[in-house]
mmCIF file of C-alpha atoms and ligand atoms in Angstrom:
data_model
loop_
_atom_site.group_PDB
_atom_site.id
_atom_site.type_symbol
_atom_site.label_atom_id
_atom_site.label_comp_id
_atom_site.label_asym_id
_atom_site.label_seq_id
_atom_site.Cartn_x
_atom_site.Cartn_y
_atom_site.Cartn_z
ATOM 1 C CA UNK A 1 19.317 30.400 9.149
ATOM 2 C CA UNK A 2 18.472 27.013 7.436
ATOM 3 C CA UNK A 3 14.971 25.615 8.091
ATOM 4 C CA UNK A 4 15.179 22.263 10.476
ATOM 5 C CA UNK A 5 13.905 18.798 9.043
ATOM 6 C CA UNK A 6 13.352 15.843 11.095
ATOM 7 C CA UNK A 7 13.557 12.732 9.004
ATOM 8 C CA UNK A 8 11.691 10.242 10.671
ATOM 9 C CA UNK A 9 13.314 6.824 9.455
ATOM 10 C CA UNK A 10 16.484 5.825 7.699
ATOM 11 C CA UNK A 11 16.136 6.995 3.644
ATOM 12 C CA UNK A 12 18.601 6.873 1.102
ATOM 13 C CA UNK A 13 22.194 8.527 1.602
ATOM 14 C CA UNK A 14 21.310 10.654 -1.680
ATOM 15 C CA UNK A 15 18.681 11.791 0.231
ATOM 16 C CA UNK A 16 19.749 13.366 2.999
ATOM 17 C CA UNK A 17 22.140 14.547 0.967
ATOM 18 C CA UNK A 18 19.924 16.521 -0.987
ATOM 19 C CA UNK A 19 17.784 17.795 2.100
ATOM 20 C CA UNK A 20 21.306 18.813 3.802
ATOM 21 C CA UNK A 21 22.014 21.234 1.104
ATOM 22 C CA UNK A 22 18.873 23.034 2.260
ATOM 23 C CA UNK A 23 18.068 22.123 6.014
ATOM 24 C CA UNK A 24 19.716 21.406 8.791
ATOM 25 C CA UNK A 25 18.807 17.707 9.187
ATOM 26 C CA UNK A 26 18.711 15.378 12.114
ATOM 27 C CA UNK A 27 18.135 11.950 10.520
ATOM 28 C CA UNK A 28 17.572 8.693 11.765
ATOM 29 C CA UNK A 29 19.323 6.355 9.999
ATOM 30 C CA UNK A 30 19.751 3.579 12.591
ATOM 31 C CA UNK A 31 16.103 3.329 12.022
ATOM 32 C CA UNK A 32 14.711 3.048 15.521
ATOM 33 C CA UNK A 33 11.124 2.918 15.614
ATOM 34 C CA UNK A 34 10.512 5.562 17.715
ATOM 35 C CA UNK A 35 7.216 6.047 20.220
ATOM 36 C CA UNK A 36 4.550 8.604 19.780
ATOM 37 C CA UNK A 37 6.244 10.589 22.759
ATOM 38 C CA UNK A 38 9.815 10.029 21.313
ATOM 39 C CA UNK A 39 8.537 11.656 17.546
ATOM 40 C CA UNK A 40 6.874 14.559 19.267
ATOM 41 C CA UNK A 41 9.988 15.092 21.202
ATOM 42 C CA UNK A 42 12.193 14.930 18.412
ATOM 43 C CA UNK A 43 9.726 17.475 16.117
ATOM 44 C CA UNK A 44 9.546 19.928 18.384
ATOM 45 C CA UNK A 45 11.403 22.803 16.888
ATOM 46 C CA UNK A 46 11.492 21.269 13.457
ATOM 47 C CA UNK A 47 9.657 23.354 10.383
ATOM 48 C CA UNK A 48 9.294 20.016 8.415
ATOM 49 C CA UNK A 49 9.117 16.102 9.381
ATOM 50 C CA UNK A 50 9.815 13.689 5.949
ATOM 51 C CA UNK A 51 7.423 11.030 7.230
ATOM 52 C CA UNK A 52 7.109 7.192 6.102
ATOM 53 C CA UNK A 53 3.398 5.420 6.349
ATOM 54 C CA UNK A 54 4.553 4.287 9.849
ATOM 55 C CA UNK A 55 4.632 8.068 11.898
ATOM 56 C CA UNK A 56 1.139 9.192 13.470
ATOM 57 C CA UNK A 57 0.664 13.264 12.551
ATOM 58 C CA UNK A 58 -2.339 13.472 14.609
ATOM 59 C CA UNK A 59 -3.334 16.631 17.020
ATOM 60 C CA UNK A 60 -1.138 15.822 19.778
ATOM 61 C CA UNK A 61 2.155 15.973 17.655
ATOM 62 C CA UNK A 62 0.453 19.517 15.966
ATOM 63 C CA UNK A 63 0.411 20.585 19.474
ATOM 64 C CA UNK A 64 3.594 19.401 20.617
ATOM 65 C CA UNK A 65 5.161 21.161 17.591
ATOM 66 C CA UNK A 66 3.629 24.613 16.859
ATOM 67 C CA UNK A 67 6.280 25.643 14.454
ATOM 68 C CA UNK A 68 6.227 22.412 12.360
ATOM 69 C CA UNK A 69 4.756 23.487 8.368
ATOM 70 C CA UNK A 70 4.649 20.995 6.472
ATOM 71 C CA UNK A 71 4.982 16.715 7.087
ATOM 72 C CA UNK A 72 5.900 14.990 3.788
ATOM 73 C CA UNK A 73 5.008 11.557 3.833
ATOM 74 C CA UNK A 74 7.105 9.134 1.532
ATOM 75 C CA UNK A 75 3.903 7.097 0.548
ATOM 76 C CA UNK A 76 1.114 7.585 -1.540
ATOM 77 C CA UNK A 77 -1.590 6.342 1.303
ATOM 78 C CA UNK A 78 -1.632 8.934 4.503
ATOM 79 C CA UNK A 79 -3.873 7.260 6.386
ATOM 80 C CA UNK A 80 -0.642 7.833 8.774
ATOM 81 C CA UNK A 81 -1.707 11.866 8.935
ATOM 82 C CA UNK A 82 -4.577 13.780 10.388
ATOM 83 C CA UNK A 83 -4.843 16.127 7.128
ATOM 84 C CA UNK A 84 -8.044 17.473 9.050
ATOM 85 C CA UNK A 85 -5.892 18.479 12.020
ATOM 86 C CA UNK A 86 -2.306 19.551 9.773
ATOM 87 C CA UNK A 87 -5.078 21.951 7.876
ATOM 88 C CA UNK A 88 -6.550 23.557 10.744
ATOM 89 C CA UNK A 89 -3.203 24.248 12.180
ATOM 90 C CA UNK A 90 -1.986 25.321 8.529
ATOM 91 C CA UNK A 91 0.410 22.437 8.272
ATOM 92 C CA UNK A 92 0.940 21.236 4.919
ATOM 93 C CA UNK A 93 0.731 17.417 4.161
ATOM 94 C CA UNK A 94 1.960 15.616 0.804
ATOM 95 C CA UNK A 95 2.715 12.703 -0.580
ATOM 96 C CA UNK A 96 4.275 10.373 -3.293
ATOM 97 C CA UNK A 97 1.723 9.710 -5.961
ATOM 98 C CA UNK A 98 1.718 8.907 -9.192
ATOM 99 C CA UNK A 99 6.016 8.196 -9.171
ATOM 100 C CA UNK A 100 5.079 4.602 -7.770
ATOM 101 C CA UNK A 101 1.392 3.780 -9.791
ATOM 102 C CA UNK A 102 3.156 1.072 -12.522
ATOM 103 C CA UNK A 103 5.502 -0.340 -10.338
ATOM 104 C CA UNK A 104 2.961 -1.535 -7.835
ATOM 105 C CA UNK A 105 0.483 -2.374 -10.287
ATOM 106 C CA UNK A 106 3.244 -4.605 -11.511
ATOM 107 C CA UNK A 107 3.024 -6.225 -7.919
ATOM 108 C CA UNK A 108 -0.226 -6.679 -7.506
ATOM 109 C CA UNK A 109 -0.304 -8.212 -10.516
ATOM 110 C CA UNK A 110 2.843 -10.907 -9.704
ATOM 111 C CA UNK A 111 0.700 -11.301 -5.687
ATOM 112 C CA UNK A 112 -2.258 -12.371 -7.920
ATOM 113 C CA UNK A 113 -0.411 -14.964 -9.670
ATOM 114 C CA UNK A 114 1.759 -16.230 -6.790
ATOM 115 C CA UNK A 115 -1.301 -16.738 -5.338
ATOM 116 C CA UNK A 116 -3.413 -18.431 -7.913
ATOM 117 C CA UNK A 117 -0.812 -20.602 -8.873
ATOM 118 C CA UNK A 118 0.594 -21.196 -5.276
ATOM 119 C CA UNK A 119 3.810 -20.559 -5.800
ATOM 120 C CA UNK A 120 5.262 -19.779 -2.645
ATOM 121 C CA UNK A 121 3.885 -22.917 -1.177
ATOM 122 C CA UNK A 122 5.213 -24.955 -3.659
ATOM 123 C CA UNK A 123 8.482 -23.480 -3.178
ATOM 124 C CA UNK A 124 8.165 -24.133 0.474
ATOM 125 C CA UNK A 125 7.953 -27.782 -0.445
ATOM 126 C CA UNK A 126 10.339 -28.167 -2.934
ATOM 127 C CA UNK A 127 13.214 -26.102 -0.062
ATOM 128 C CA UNK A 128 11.932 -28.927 2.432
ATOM 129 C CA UNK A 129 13.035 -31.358 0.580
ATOM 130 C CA UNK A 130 9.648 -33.006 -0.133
ATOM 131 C CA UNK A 131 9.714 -33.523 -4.198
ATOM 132 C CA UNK A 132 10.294 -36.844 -5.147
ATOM 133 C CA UNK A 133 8.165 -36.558 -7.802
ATOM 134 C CA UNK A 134 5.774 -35.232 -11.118
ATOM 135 C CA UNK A 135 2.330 -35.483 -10.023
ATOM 136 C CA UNK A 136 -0.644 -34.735 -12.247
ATOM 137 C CA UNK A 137 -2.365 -32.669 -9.143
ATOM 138 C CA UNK A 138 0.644 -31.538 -7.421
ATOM 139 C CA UNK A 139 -0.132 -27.582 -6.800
ATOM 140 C CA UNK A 140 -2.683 -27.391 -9.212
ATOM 141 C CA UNK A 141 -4.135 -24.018 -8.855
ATOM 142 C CA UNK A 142 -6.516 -21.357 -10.057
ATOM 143 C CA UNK A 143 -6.260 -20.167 -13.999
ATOM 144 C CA UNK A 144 -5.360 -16.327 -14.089
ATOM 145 C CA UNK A 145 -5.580 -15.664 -17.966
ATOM 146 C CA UNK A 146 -9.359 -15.853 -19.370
ATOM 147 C CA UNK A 147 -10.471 -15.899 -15.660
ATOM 148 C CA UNK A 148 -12.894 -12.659 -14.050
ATOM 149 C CA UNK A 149 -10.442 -9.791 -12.604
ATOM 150 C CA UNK A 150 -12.429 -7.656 -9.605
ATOM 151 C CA UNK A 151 -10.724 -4.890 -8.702
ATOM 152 C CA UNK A 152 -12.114 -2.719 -5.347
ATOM 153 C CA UNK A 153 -10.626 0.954 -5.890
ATOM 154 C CA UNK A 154 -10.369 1.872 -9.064
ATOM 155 C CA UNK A 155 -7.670 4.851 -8.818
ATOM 156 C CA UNK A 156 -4.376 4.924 -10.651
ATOM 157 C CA UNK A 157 -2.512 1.942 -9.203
ATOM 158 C CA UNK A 158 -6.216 -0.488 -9.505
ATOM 159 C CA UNK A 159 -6.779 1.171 -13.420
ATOM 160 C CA UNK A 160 -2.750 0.211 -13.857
ATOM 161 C CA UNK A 161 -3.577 -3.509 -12.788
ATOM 162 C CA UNK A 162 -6.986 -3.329 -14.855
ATOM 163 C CA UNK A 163 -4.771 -2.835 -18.048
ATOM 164 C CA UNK A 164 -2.237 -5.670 -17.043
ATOM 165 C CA UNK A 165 -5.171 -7.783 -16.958
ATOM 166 C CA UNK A 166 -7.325 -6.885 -19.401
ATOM 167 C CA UNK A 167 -4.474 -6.674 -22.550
ATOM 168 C CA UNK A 168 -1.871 -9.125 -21.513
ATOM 169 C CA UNK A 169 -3.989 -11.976 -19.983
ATOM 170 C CA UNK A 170 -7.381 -11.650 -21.809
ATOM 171 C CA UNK A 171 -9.017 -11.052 -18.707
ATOM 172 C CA UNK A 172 -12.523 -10.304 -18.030
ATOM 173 C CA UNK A 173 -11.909 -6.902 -15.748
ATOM 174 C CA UNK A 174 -14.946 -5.845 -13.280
ATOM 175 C CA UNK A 175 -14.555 -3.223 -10.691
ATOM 176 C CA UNK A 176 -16.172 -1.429 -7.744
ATOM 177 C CA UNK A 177 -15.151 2.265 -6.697
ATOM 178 C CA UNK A 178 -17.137 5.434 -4.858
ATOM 179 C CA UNK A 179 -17.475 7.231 -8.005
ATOM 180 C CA UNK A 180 -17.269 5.230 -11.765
ATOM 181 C CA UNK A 181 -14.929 5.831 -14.152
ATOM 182 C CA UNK A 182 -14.992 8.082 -17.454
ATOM 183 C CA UNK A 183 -16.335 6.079 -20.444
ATOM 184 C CA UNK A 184 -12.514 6.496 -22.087
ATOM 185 C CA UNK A 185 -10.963 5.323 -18.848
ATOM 186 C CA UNK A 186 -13.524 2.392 -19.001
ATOM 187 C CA UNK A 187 -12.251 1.467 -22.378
ATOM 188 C CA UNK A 188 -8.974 1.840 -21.226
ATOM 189 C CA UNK A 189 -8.851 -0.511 -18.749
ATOM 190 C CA UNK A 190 -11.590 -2.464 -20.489
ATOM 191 C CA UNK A 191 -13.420 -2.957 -17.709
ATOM 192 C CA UNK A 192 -16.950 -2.811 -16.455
ATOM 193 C CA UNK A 193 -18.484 -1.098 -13.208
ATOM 194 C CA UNK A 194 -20.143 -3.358 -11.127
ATOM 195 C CA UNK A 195 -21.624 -3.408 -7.024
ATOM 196 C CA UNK A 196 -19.439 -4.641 -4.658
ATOM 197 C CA UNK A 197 -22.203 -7.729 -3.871
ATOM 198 C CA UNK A 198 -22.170 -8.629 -7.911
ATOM 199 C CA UNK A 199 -17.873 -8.037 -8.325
ATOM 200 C CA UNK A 200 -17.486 -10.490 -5.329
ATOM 201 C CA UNK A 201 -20.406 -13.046 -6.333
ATOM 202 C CA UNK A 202 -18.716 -13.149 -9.795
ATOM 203 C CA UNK A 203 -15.087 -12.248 -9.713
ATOM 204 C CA UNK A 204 -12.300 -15.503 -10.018
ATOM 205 C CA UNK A 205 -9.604 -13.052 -8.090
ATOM 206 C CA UNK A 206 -10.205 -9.855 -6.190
ATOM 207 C CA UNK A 207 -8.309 -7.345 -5.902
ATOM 208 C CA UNK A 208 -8.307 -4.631 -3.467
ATOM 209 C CA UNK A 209 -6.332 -1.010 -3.744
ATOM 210 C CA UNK A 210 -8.822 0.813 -2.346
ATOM 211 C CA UNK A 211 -7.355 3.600 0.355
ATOM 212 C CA UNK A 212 -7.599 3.178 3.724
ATOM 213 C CA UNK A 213 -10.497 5.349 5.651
ATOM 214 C CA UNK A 214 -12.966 4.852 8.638
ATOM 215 C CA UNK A 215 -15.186 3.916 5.624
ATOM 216 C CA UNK A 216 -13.395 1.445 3.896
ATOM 217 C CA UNK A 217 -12.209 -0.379 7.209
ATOM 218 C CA UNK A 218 -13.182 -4.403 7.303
ATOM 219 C CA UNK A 219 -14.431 -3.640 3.460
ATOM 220 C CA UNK A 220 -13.889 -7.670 3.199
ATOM 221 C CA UNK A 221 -14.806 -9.197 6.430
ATOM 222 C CA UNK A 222 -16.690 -12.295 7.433
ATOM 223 C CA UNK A 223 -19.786 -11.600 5.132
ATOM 224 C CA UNK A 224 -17.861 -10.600 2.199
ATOM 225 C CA UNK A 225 -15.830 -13.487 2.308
ATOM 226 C CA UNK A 226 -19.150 -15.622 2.389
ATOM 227 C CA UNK A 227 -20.140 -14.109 -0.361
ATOM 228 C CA UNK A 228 -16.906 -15.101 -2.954
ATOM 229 C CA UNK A 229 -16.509 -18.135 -5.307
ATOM 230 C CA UNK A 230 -15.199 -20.927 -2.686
ATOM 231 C CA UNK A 231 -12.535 -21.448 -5.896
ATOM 232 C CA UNK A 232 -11.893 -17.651 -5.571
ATOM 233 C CA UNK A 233 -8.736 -15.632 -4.829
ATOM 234 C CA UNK A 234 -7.969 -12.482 -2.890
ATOM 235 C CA UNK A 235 -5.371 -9.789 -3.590
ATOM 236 C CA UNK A 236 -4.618 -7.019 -0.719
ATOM 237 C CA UNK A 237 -2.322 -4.291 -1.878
ATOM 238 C CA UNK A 238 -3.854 -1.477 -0.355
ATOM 239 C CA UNK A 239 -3.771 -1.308 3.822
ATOM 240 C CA UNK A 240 -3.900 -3.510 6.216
ATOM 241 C CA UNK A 241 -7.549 -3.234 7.974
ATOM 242 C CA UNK A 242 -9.585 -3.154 4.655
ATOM 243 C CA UNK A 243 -9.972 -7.136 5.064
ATOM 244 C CA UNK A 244 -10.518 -8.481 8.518
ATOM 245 C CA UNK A 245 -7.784 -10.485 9.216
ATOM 246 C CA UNK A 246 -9.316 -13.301 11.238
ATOM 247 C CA UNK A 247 -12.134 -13.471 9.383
ATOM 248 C CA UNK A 248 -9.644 -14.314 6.504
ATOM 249 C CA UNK A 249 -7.646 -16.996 7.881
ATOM 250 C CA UNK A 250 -10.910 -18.820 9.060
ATOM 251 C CA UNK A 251 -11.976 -18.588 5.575
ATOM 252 C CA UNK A 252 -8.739 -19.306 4.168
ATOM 253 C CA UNK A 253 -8.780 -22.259 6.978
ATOM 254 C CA UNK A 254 -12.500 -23.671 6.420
ATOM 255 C CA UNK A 255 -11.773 -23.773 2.075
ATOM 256 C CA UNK A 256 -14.155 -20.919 2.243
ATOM 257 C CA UNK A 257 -11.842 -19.605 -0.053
ATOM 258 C CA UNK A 258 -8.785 -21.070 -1.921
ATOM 259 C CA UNK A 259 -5.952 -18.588 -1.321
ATOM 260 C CA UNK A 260 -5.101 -15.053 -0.436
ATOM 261 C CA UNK A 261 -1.786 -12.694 -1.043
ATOM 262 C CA UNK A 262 -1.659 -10.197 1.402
ATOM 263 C CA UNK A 263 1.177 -7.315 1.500
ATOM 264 C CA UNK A 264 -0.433 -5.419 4.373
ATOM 265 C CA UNK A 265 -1.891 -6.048 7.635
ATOM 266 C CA UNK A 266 -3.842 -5.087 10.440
ATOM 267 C CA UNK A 267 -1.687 -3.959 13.095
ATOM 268 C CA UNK A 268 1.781 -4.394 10.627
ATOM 269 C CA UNK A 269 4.733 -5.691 11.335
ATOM 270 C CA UNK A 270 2.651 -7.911 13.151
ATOM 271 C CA UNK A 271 0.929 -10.842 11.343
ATOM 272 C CA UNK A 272 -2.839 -12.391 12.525
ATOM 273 C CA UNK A 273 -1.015 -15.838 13.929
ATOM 274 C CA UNK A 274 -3.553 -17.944 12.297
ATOM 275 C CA UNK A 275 -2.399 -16.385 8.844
ATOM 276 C CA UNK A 276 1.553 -17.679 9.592
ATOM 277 C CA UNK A 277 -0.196 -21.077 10.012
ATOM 278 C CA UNK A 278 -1.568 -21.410 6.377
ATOM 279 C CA UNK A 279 -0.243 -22.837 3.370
ATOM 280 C CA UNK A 280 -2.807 -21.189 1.053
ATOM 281 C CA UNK A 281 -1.714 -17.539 1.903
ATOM 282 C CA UNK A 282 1.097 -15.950 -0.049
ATOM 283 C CA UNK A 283 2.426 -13.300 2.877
ATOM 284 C CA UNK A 284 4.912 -10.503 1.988
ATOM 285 C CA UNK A 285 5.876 -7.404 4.038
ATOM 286 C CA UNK A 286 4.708 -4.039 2.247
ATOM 287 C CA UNK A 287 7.199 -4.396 -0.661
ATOM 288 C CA UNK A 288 4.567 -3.291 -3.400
ATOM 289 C CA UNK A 289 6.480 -0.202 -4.384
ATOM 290 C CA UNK A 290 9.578 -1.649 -3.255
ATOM 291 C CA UNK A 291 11.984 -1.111 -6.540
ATOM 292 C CA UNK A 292 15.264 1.083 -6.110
ATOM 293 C CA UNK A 293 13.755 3.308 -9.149
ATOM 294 C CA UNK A 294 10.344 3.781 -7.281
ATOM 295 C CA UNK A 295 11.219 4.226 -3.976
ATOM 296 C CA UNK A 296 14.254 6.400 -4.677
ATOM 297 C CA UNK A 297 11.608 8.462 -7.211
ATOM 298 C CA UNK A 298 9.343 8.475 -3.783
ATOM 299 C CA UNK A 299 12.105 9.840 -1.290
ATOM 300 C CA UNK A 300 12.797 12.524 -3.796
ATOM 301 C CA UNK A 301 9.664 13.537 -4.321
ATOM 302 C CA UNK A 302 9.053 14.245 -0.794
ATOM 303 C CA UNK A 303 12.384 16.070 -0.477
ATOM 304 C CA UNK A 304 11.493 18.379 -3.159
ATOM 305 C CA UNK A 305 7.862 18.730 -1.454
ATOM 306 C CA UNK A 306 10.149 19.912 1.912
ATOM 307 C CA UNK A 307 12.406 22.360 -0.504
ATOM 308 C CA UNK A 308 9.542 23.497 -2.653
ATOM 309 C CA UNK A 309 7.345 24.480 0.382
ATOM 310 C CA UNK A 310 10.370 25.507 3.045
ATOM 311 C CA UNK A 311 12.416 27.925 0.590
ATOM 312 C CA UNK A 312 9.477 28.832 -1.727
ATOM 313 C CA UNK A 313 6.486 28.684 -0.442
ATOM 314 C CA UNK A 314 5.216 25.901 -2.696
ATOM 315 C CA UNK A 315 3.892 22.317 -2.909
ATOM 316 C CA UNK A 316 4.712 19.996 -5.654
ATOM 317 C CA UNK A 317 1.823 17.195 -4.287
ATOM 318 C CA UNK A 318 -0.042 18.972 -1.716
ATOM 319 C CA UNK A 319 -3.293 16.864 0.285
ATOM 320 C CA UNK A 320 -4.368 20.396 1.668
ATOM 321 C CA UNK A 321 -3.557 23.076 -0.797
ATOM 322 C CA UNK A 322 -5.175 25.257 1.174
ATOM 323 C CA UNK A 323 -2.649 26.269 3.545
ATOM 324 C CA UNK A 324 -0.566 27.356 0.926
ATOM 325 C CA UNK A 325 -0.559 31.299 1.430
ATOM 326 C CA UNK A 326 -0.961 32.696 -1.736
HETATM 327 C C1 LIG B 401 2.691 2.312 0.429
HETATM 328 O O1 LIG B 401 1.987 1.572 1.034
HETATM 329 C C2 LIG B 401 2.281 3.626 0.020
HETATM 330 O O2 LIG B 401 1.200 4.077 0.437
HETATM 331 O O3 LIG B 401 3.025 4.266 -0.737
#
């Protein structure tokens, strides 16, 4: 008998396509966003669930599902998944690295600059009707090329945006991770390993792709903030809950700080109100991957996680190798 897969949101037609060759599938493709209660209801019975960031795997699902072996999540963060809990009830987790690294580099990148040069405020203008006019001030913003890069998390996606920086703008690239670099990665990127106090004191624009963790929550909150250039700029790629929202929109409010790009959020879909209210905040909604290429590389990859583990035995991007049975 085929294996049973749960997929958890609506995914590409190729997709469960591929998974129906192998499993028998019961898809969601209307997309509801279903409750806690509604996902453990719909798992039960199921050997694999193909997640998205947005489904908790947390004990009570584990519980709920005792013959569930492996959740593949179609995201490189799984801040989404217990991996402590899936590991001590030998439930494998994976997810999508590596397949989406360049591609949201190259977002990161384009946030930084919509941002700097305040482009989607502009545009706002220009839609409403207001230009009447050249101006020698009108949306004069901050300089990107020549100009300090801080990145916070230096991993593959923050080392991608280093070299963007770094060999096509002339930047100056400083950054700030748990553990430094290799002396060839350094040289790579071209960039330097700084403290957090000295990348935020000195940096132009900051970056942040660090990944989400009890550790890294509010890493930019009201004292960070304080601490910036008040002509500064800040970048958040990585998860909603590394900056503190309202702490950002007062700065963002006060001239604290010139202007932020933000593709995540605490508490996404929904957006701090203050944040709607501001002209100096470039918002978009978790699109940083978002290319057909990359996200149809990422939906594959997690389908071939679910074949490779449910008709083999293996993992292609395993988080806990370790309940692999040998
Ligand atoms: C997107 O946010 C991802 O983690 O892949």
């Amino acid at each position: 008998m085929k294996p049973k897969v749960l997929v958890a949101r609506a995914v590409f037609p190729e997709t469960l396509e591929l998974l129906r060759a192998h499993f028998h599938v019961v898809s969601n493709q209307d997309d509801h966003i279903w409750t806690p209660e509604e996902l453990r209801s719909r798992a039960a019975g199921m050997q694999g669930v193909f997640t998205t960031g947005s489904e908790r795997i947390d004990a009570a699902i584990l519980d709920a599902c005792p013959e569930l072996r492996i959740c593949a999540n179609m995201a490189v963060g799984f801040n989404n998944f217990d991996v402590p809990a899936m590991t001590a009830k030998g439930v494998l987790a994976t997810n999508t690295p590596d397949v989406l690294t360049e591609t949201t580099a190259d977002f990161g990148f384009a946030l930084m600059m919509a941002t700097a040069r305040r482009m989607a405020e502009s545009e706002h203008f220009l839609r409403a009707g207001h230009w009447d006019r050249w101006r020698f001030d009108m949306f004069a913003g901050t300089e990107v090329h020549g100009s300090t890069l801080g990145i916070i998390g230096m991993g593959r996606i923050g080392q991608g945006i280093a070299k963007r920086a770094a060999h096509g703008f002339g930047m100056r690239v400083i950054y700030h991770n748990r553990s430094r670099l290799s002396a060839d990665l350094e040289s790579a990127c071209k960039a330097t390993y700084v403290s957090k106090e000295e990348l935020l004191s000195t940096a132009d624009h900051v970056m942040l792709v660090v990944p989400y963790s009890a550790e890294s929550h509010h890493t930019i909150g009201a004292k960070e903030l304080g601490s910036m250039k008040p002509s500064a700029t800040l970048v958040n790629i990585a998860r909603g809950g590394i900056v503190d929202d309202a702490a950002l929109a007062q700065a963002l409010a006060s001239g604290q700080l010139a202007a932020a790009g933000l593709d995540v959020f605490e508490g996404e879909p929904k957006v701090h109100p203050s944040l709607l209210k501001l002209k100096n905040v470039v918002l978009t909604p978790h699109i940083a991957s978002a290319t057909i290429k990359t996200r149809m590389a990422m939906a594959q990859l997690a389908a071939d996680n679910l074949i490779a583990y449910l008709t083999q035995g293996k993992a292609i991007t395993p988080l806990n190798p370790q309940v692999i049975k040998s």
